Every structure is written in C-alpha cells, then in structure tokens.
XYZ file of C-alpha atoms in Angstrom:
392
model
C 127.528 91.292 89.164
C 130.519 91.966 86.824
C 131.983 95.358 85.983
C 130.652 96.947 82.869
C 130.885 99.889 80.517
C 127.566 100.423 78.666
C 126.964 103.023 76.051
C 124.116 103.378 73.504
C 124.062 106.426 71.186
C 121.060 105.321 69.096
C 118.153 107.767 69.139
C 114.829 105.815 68.893
C 111.989 107.625 67.030
C 108.829 105.609 67.754
C 105.277 105.755 66.488
C 102.795 106.044 63.658
C 103.977 107.826 60.523
C 107.441 108.620 62.041
C 109.136 107.166 58.994
C 107.802 110.128 56.970
C 110.067 112.434 59.005
C 113.290 110.695 57.981
C 114.516 113.470 55.704
C 114.126 116.078 58.338
C 115.928 113.944 60.895
C 118.718 113.090 58.388
C 119.398 116.571 57.242
C 121.879 117.647 59.977
C 123.957 114.401 59.495
C 124.223 113.831 55.714
C 124.814 115.318 52.399
C 124.690 112.216 50.276
C 122.995 109.039 51.358
C 123.104 105.414 50.310
C 119.501 104.162 50.477
C 119.803 100.509 51.221
C 116.916 98.005 51.196
C 115.858 94.465 50.356
C 113.241 93.313 47.876
C 109.978 94.829 46.815
C 107.964 94.885 50.004
C 108.939 98.449 50.890
C 107.620 99.534 47.402
C 104.389 97.639 47.603
C 103.590 98.996 51.039
C 104.281 102.625 50.188
C 107.176 102.953 52.545
C 109.624 103.467 49.715
C 107.623 106.362 48.287
C 107.290 107.934 51.725
C 111.080 107.773 52.266
C 111.927 109.106 48.823
C 109.480 111.963 49.126
C 110.909 112.895 52.502
C 114.490 112.875 51.240
C 113.599 114.961 48.216
C 111.600 117.474 50.310
C 114.717 118.019 52.428
C 117.066 118.282 49.437
C 119.056 115.230 50.493
C 120.988 113.606 47.579
C 120.889 109.924 47.472
C 121.817 106.788 45.560
C 120.139 103.350 45.950
C 121.157 99.746 46.431
C 118.420 97.170 46.864
C 118.563 93.377 46.758
C 119.465 92.426 50.263
C 118.412 88.826 51.075
C 117.894 87.099 54.334
C 121.361 86.053 55.771
C 122.813 89.049 53.984
C 125.535 88.277 51.424
C 129.158 89.526 51.295
C 128.945 89.891 47.576
C 126.233 92.614 47.838
C 128.221 94.280 50.669
C 131.216 94.644 48.383
C 129.034 96.144 45.738
C 127.758 98.655 48.249
C 131.267 99.578 49.417
C 132.306 100.304 45.827
C 129.176 102.404 45.279
C 129.768 104.456 48.461
C 133.374 105.241 47.437
C 132.538 106.136 43.911
C 129.563 108.311 44.788
C 131.119 109.969 47.905
C 128.376 108.766 50.069
C 128.695 110.022 53.647
C 125.685 108.281 55.414
C 123.831 105.031 54.903
C 120.100 104.751 55.500
C 118.875 101.117 55.851
C 115.211 100.531 55.224
C 114.374 96.991 56.202
C 114.917 94.380 58.853
C 118.002 92.940 60.416
C 119.531 91.670 57.188
C 119.352 95.074 55.526
C 120.725 96.805 58.616
C 123.560 94.335 58.979
C 124.440 94.711 55.284
C 124.381 98.593 55.749
C 126.658 98.398 58.777
C 129.163 96.235 56.882
C 129.110 98.534 53.897
C 129.722 101.394 56.243
C 132.657 99.610 57.756
C 134.163 98.719 54.406
C 133.755 102.225 52.935
C 136.084 103.632 55.608
C 138.750 100.905 55.778
C 141.109 99.671 53.141
C 141.304 95.976 52.259
C 138.792 93.156 52.433
C 136.016 93.950 54.884
C 135.604 90.171 55.487
C 138.940 90.261 57.411
C 137.152 92.108 60.209
C 134.729 89.282 60.700
C 137.600 86.707 60.524
C 139.958 88.440 62.867
C 137.739 90.678 65.034
C 140.385 93.355 64.721
C 139.652 97.027 65.425
C 138.640 99.331 62.581
C 139.585 102.896 61.584
C 136.080 104.149 61.545
C 132.740 103.567 59.719
C 130.283 105.674 57.822
C 127.256 106.703 60.016
C 124.141 104.653 59.567
C 120.496 104.920 60.436
C 117.508 102.745 59.982
C 113.780 102.584 59.294
C 112.749 99.245 60.701
C 110.352 97.127 58.628
C 110.591 93.844 60.585
C 111.101 93.847 64.256
C 113.283 90.799 65.101
C 117.092 91.110 64.938
C 117.430 94.223 67.092
C 120.169 95.550 64.832
C 118.482 98.898 64.798
C 120.163 99.735 68.066
C 122.978 97.218 68.345
C 126.709 97.563 67.775
C 127.074 94.399 65.728
C 126.402 92.955 62.246
C 126.241 89.382 60.956
C 127.214 88.597 57.318
C 127.252 85.433 55.221
C 130.229 84.741 52.886
C 128.302 82.642 50.434
C 131.554 81.350 48.690
C 132.978 79.944 51.934
C 129.608 79.033 53.424
C 130.492 81.032 56.547
C 128.217 83.238 58.637
C 130.146 85.387 61.077
C 129.517 88.411 63.326
C 131.543 91.543 64.016
C 130.818 94.382 66.448
C 132.102 97.769 67.551
C 130.401 100.866 69.060
C 130.988 102.878 65.895
C 128.594 100.576 64.011
C 125.611 101.458 66.338
C 123.093 103.494 64.205
C 122.767 107.213 64.876
C 118.943 106.920 64.979
C 116.266 104.394 64.197
C 112.673 104.944 63.221
C 110.161 102.430 64.457
C 106.581 102.630 63.135
C 104.504 99.675 64.329
C 101.928 100.203 61.588
C 104.552 99.193 58.937
C 104.487 95.641 60.344
C 100.739 95.022 59.651
C 101.464 93.253 56.366
C 104.035 90.876 57.662
C 103.192 87.145 57.068
C 102.795 84.643 59.943
C 106.165 82.954 59.384
C 108.018 86.233 59.549
C 106.234 87.115 62.758
C 107.107 83.802 64.323
C 110.735 83.917 63.158
C 111.102 87.428 64.449
C 109.634 86.635 67.864
C 111.975 83.658 68.289
C 114.999 85.653 67.288
C 114.390 88.423 69.910
C 113.578 85.830 72.518
C 116.902 84.087 72.027
C 118.739 87.352 72.009
C 117.464 87.747 75.555
C 118.192 84.117 76.530
C 121.774 84.302 75.313
C 122.230 87.050 77.903
C 119.875 85.635 80.605
C 121.447 82.241 80.996
C 124.589 82.918 82.926
C 126.824 81.664 85.688
C 127.278 85.182 87.018
C 125.595 85.683 90.518
C 123.701 88.582 91.974
C 122.109 89.888 88.824
C 118.647 90.315 90.063
C 117.679 93.500 88.352
C 118.726 92.419 84.793
C 117.265 88.885 85.478
C 113.939 90.610 86.198
C 114.152 92.789 83.030
C 114.940 89.730 80.878
C 112.051 87.798 82.359
C 109.579 90.568 81.921
C 110.652 91.217 78.318
C 110.400 87.522 77.386
C 106.875 87.291 78.937
C 105.812 90.468 77.062
C 107.085 88.996 73.771
C 105.206 85.730 74.225
C 101.971 87.323 75.312
C 101.796 89.774 72.452
C 103.063 87.258 69.815
C 99.966 85.138 70.536
C 97.773 88.215 70.080
C 99.442 88.889 66.735
C 98.967 85.334 65.654
C 95.205 86.001 65.761
C 95.299 89.746 64.784
C 98.360 90.874 62.858
C 96.988 94.442 62.754
C 96.841 95.042 66.497
C 98.820 98.293 66.843
C 99.332 97.943 70.540
C 100.661 94.379 70.368
C 102.979 95.420 67.630
C 104.193 98.308 69.751
C 105.076 96.014 72.531
C 106.806 93.515 70.216
C 108.792 96.195 68.430
C 109.983 97.898 71.607
C 110.879 94.490 73.092
C 112.871 93.542 69.937
C 115.001 96.580 70.341
C 115.518 96.260 74.113
C 116.378 92.552 73.539
C 119.577 93.346 71.577
C 120.655 96.924 72.442
C 123.039 95.595 75.060
C 121.091 96.631 78.233
C 119.964 93.165 79.119
C 123.563 91.803 79.107
C 125.266 94.221 81.420
C 127.067 93.005 84.463
C 126.921 89.299 83.459
C 128.779 86.697 81.437
C 126.835 85.947 78.295
C 126.514 82.684 76.356
C 125.833 82.970 72.573
C 126.317 79.348 71.883
C 122.948 78.861 70.326
C 123.511 81.686 67.818
C 126.930 80.349 66.817
C 125.542 76.824 66.427
C 122.581 78.140 64.382
C 124.773 80.254 62.045
C 126.017 77.062 60.525
C 122.476 76.183 59.488
C 121.996 79.566 57.931
C 125.378 79.518 56.127
C 125.036 76.098 54.593
C 121.258 75.598 54.237
C 120.128 79.292 54.032
C 117.738 78.705 56.938
C 115.733 81.619 58.311
C 117.691 82.574 61.475
C 114.648 82.597 63.797
C 113.498 79.205 62.527
C 116.968 77.761 63.111
C 117.108 79.180 66.594
C 113.742 77.510 67.443
C 115.367 74.178 66.660
C 118.769 74.702 68.217
C 118.072 76.537 71.455
C 115.866 73.878 73.160
C 118.452 71.302 72.142
C 121.211 73.456 73.684
C 119.082 73.942 76.861
C 118.610 70.229 77.275
C 122.280 69.533 76.816
C 123.674 72.179 79.269
C 120.947 72.728 81.862
C 122.565 70.534 84.556
C 125.681 72.756 84.483
C 123.624 75.498 86.187
C 120.298 73.912 86.948
C 119.207 76.778 89.316
C 119.218 79.249 86.384
C 117.066 76.952 84.333
C 114.749 76.419 87.276
C 114.443 80.188 87.653
C 113.585 80.426 83.923
C 111.058 77.676 84.234
C 109.212 79.277 87.118
C 109.536 82.959 86.403
C 109.090 82.841 82.577
C 107.311 79.641 81.691
C 105.078 79.537 84.789
C 106.136 76.058 85.980
C 104.595 75.213 89.459
C 107.268 74.735 92.119
C 105.152 71.795 93.276
C 107.290 69.756 90.814
C 109.895 70.092 93.521
C 112.647 68.164 91.768
C 115.002 70.700 90.086
C 115.590 68.498 86.978
C 111.844 68.056 86.475
C 111.170 71.812 86.817
C 114.005 72.724 84.394
C 112.905 70.116 81.787
C 109.272 71.249 82.110
C 110.391 74.786 81.385
C 112.148 73.604 78.287
C 109.080 71.579 77.249
C 106.788 74.621 77.667
C 109.177 76.800 75.549
C 108.925 74.225 72.808
C 105.160 74.187 73.125
C 105.123 77.938 72.671
C 107.323 77.597 69.539
C 104.905 74.910 68.293
C 101.947 77.256 68.931
C 103.707 79.897 66.824
C 104.156 77.210 64.128
C 107.938 77.281 64.326
C 110.039 74.241 63.490
C 111.186 72.096 66.332
C 113.592 69.632 64.702
C 116.287 69.784 62.025
C 114.090 67.385 60.114
C 111.427 70.130 59.948
C 114.028 72.244 58.133
C 114.858 69.411 55.670
C 118.315 68.964 57.300
C 119.520 65.452 57.784
C 122.707 64.291 59.641
C 125.063 64.399 56.648
C 126.845 67.575 57.544
C 126.374 67.701 61.373
C 129.978 66.870 62.198
C 131.207 69.412 59.587
C 129.075 72.117 61.026
C 130.218 71.321 64.577
C 133.821 71.647 63.572
C 133.153 74.858 61.605
C 131.210 76.448 64.496
C 134.152 75.906 66.813
C 136.904 76.567 64.189
C 138.218 73.109 65.100
C 140.204 72.429 61.933
C 142.357 75.578 62.406
C 144.235 73.881 65.198
C 142.921 76.560 67.602
C 139.478 75.378 68.629
C 137.120 78.172 69.973
C 135.052 76.773 72.741
C 131.418 78.152 72.515
C 129.166 79.373 75.219
C 129.334 80.701 78.847
C 127.018 78.390 80.902
C 129.008 75.371 79.610
C 132.062 75.604 77.397
C 131.346 73.582 74.285
C 133.902 71.841 72.064
C 133.010 70.509 68.606
C 131.927 67.201 70.074
C 129.487 68.972 72.367
C 128.087 70.984 69.396
C 127.879 67.779 67.363
C 125.766 66.231 70.225
C 123.529 69.214 70.290
C 122.939 68.949 66.595
C 122.030 65.305 67.068
C 119.640 66.197 69.820
C 117.977 68.619 67.435
C 117.463 66.029 64.704
C-alpha cells in the first residue's frame, strides 16, 4: 500500500424530501447564490419550485443560469463566470447531475482567478481559490457531488479535459433518491456504467497489499450491478435507488483510490469520443473499457483474475488465468448488454476515420511531449489507437 493523504469536506444530506431544506442549509454559507442547472427536467418534476421556495423562505438572494448540456461547455462556463462577477455572487448551487456540477465548479474557479479558466485544464496549475459550491443531485452517476474534480469540454477546440483541487469539493450535497424516479432507462444505464468505471479506474492497479480497498471496490461494484438490474424492471424502487445513489458517491469521492496507483486510461480514451462526437460519457465508457481490459490484462493478469472471480463470479474451475480473466471481461460486457448499453464504436455511429487523430489527442502526441496514459500499462498513442480499433 502506498502513502496517502485523504480529505473529504463534503457533507452528505441523504433522504426523501431533503432537497426542500436547501435554503436552511445554505443560509450560514451564502448571501447571494448562483442557481445553476441544465434543461427543463428540474422544472417539470417540481424540484425547481421546491428549491426556489426554500431559498426565498430563508431570504437568500439568487441569480440563475440554466442551459448546461451533457459534456458541459466552456462557453456557458465563461458566461457564468461573468455573471458571478457582475452580480457579486459568493456561492454556487448546482441542481443537476455531473455536467451541471462540473460546470458549477469551473465557474467557481474562474470567478476567483484572473485570466482564462481553460488554462487550468491545459496546465493543471494551482489556483488562487474558488467560490464555494454545493449540489442537489438529480442524476446519480458522475460522483462529482463529493469529488474534487471537474471535466469541461472546449467545443471550439474539440477537447475534453479534467482539473482537480481540494477547494473544488462541494461544501454539501443533497441526495434525495425519489428525485431519480423519472429518469429514463438510457440515463440509468449510462449512470451505472460511469460509476462502475470510476471504481475500476482505481481498482485495477499494480500496487500490492491493498486488500481492504480491493474489498470495498468489489462490494460496491456488485451492489451497483445488483440494484441496476432491479431498477431496469422497476425504476421507482426507492431502496434500489438509495443503494445506487450512495454507491455513485462512494465511487468517486476518493476513498476507493487511497493507497494505490490508479489508472484512468479508459476515461482519457473516452473523453475523445465525447469531445468530438458528443457521446454520452457512460455510453462511451461501456465501449472503451472492455477494449482497454482486453488490451492490457496480461500486464497484471492476477488483478484481472481477482476481478473475474470476486466481482463477476467466474468459477475458478476455469484454472487457466487467461481464460478466467477473459471470461470476466465477457461477463462485464454481458452485463452492459443487459443494461442495453453500446458495446462497439459502431453502436455509437463512430467509424475508423478519426481513430488515429483521437489517439494522438488523448496522449498529447503532437505537442512533442507525449503523455503516456494509464497505470496498469503505460499507453502511448499507438496503444490507444489499438484499443480504439479493438472497440470498433
């Protein structure tokens, strides 16, 4: 196990109707709030009215900025930064899923730092502070409600990049599983895949003697898969949503990555799909991750055998390590198929025209300082290109 320094300041407020307390919880922290959200779903479900009523009841002044799209755009972030500065906003409340929360975090970053906020994503430099943020989660998936990172798409440059610091972690996040009852099947499936891969990016490692976190990862993955299948048949099952929602937060709040080298190749490889083709992140991960697993598993076959046996239930009677590992990958793909997720780039209407371009962008090859991706196996652009071809 590696040395680590883990901190998580986010207060989690969990349960039915908890979103209606947001004004009371916010009051000690804020005098003027930016209310940030996506499309019309929070209005059609009544969540918007509940939030507005709670803010007004607690005499909290606010301005609004809606319009966040999946794969949140830098252009709207810049609009939000300008609004926060002009209106003297001192707190941002994100009501939405991961895209809204990531957009809010980036606005918070830009409002407290001079210059182009995109530079933080390009250079990973330290910042001089950020406005505090909090969230009301409307889609459990990305885990951004308790994470220190954000992912933003620069639509002009067709780049999707991440940035993270502890001062971006939300002050509190409200999770009401009942809000998720109206989510369509494709969003449930994409969200389930996203949170599973958040765990797997941490789980697959070359670090030895990580038994406790291995077990937590495996248990969380099995909990997600079990309850995802329940929701596929009954999307108003409160207990199943409670398990999924909590698992999504645990998957990405940093706990499951302590003491171990992490990977993150699948996310970086998928980001090119989202940036160029505007693919839903979870759908892209369902295609990319099994291809990545197939390409790298021999580098640390024992870890993939462990996954196959402890998570996917492969019988050790297979005996041969390669067969066990590959059977585990096959069963993961079967689960994704059962959730009606795409399994090939072809399913996402992506052909081979831009695969080499995406591989070179993912590794920053053309800068002359190529960034190798991954932890289990270090991947250059040619490796990434091969993984894309496996995913066709």
